[in-house]
């Protein structure tokens, strides 16, 4: 496989985030194995159900994606890493002025038994200001 199909797979997460489609976003995560360290919760998530809880809270902040860029690292025929940075705005229920955040991300995508690509590992963190 070339990097183009891998990038299309990986960029689907960002497309679903832009559309704020909770069900589609959550469906990208593995339901059999998952390790998810989200940006805004101090909890290590191990299940798709708990990832859904996180994204209900996260999408309520009305995220607006400004940009993302990253690199693909093939880990085998059934697995790859996509890591990089993204810039997005987050609002709050009490404040209409969005907060612009730059975050690092890493996703490990794996092709599961049903032949679908899903996220096995996801880590996000806000880039510290210098």
Coordinates of C-alpha atoms in Angstrom, one line a residue:
X1 CA 0.0 0.0 0.0
X2 CA 1.1 3.5 -0.6
X3 CA 0.9 6.3 1.9
X4 CA -2.1 7.8 0.2
X5 CA -4.6 5.1 1.4
X6 CA -3.1 5.3 4.9
X7 CA -3.5 9.1 4.9
X8 CA -7.1 8.8 3.7
X9 CA -7.8 6.3 6.5
X10 CA -6.1 8.5 9.2
X11 CA -7.7 11.8 7.9
X12 CA -11.2 10.3 8.4
X13 CA -10.9 11.0 12.1
X14 CA -10.4 14.7 11.3
X15 CA -13.3 14.7 8.9
X16 CA -15.6 13.2 11.5
X17 CA -14.4 15.7 14.0
X18 CA -15.2 18.6 11.6
X19 CA -18.7 17.2 11.0
X20 CA -19.1 16.6 14.8
X21 CA -20.6 13.2 14.0
X22 CA -20.5 11.5 17.3
X23 CA -21.5 8.0 16.1
X24 CA -19.1 8.0 13.1
X25 CA -16.2 9.4 15.2
X26 CA -16.7 6.7 17.9
X27 CA -17.0 4.0 15.3
X28 CA -13.4 4.6 14.3
X29 CA -12.2 3.2 17.6
X30 CA -11.5 -0.4 18.3
X31 CA -14.1 -2.1 20.4
X32 CA -11.9 -5.1 21.2
X33 CA -8.6 -3.3 22.2
X34 CA -8.2 0.3 22.9
X35 CA -5.7 2.6 24.6
X36 CA -6.9 6.3 24.5
X37 CA -5.3 9.2 26.4
X38 CA -7.5 12.2 25.6
X39 CA -6.5 15.8 25.9
X40 CA -9.2 17.1 28.2
X41 CA -9.8 14.2 30.5
X42 CA -7.4 12.8 33.1
X43 CA -8.5 9.3 32.4
X44 CA -7.0 6.5 30.3
X45 CA -9.9 5.1 28.2
X46 CA -10.0 1.4 27.4
X47 CA -13.4 1.0 25.7
X48 CA -15.4 2.4 22.9
X49 CA -18.3 3.1 25.2
X50 CA -16.1 5.3 27.4
X51 CA -14.6 7.0 24.3
X52 CA -18.2 7.9 23.4
X53 CA -18.7 9.5 26.9
X54 CA -15.5 11.5 26.3
X55 CA -16.6 12.7 22.8
X56 CA -20.1 13.7 24.1
X57 CA -18.2 16.1 26.4
X58 CA -15.6 17.1 23.9
X59 CA -18.1 17.9 21.1
X60 CA -20.1 20.0 23.5
X61 CA -17.1 22.4 23.4
X62 CA -17.9 23.0 19.7
X63 CA -14.4 22.1 18.3
X64 CA -13.4 23.8 15.1
X65 CA -10.5 22.3 13.3
X66 CA -8.1 24.8 11.7
X67 CA -5.4 22.6 10.5
X68 CA -3.6 19.3 11.0
X69 CA -0.4 17.7 9.6
X70 CA 1.4 14.6 10.3
X71 CA 3.4 11.7 9.1
X72 CA 2.6 8.1 8.4
X73 CA 4.9 5.3 9.8
X74 CA 4.1 1.8 8.5
X75 CA 4.3 -0.7 11.3
X76 CA 3.3 -3.7 9.1
X77 CA 0.7 -4.6 6.5
X78 CA -2.1 -4.4 9.1
X79 CA -1.0 -1.4 11.3
X80 CA 0.4 2.1 10.9
X81 CA 1.1 5.1 13.1
X82 CA -0.1 8.6 12.2
X83 CA 1.4 11.4 14.3
X84 CA 1.6 15.1 14.1
X85 CA 0.0 18.3 15.3
X86 CA -3.4 20.0 14.9
X87 CA -4.8 23.4 15.7
X88 CA -8.3 23.8 16.8
X89 CA -10.7 26.1 18.6
X90 CA -12.7 25.0 21.6
X91 CA -15.6 27.0 23.0
X92 CA -17.3 26.5 26.4
X93 CA -20.9 26.5 27.5
X94 CA -20.3 29.7 29.4
X95 CA -18.0 31.5 26.9
X96 CA -18.6 32.1 23.2
X97 CA -15.0 33.2 22.5
X98 CA -13.2 30.1 21.4
X99 CA -9.8 29.1 22.8
X100 CA -7.3 28.2 20.1
X101 CA -5.2 25.2 21.0
X102 CA -2.3 23.5 19.3
X103 CA -2.1 19.8 20.2
X104 CA 0.1 16.9 19.4
X105 CA -1.5 13.6 18.4
X106 CA -0.6 10.0 17.7
X107 CA -2.9 7.3 16.4
X108 CA -2.1 3.7 15.8
X109 CA -4.5 2.3 13.2
X110 CA -5.0 -1.4 12.8
X111 CA -7.0 -3.5 10.4
X112 CA -9.4 -5.6 12.5
X113 CA -10.9 -9.1 11.8
X114 CA -13.8 -7.5 10.0
X115 CA -11.3 -5.9 7.6
X116 CA -12.1 -2.4 8.9
X117 CA -9.4 0.0 9.9
X118 CA -9.9 1.2 13.5
X119 CA -7.9 3.2 16.1
X120 CA -6.1 0.9 18.5
X121 CA -4.2 3.7 20.3
X122 CA -4.8 7.4 20.4
X123 CA -2.9 10.0 22.4
X124 CA -3.5 13.8 22.4
X125 CA -1.8 16.5 24.4
X126 CA -1.7 20.3 24.3
X127 CA 1.6 21.7 23.1
X128 CA 3.1 23.6 26.0
X129 CA 3.6 27.3 25.3
X130 CA 7.2 28.5 25.2

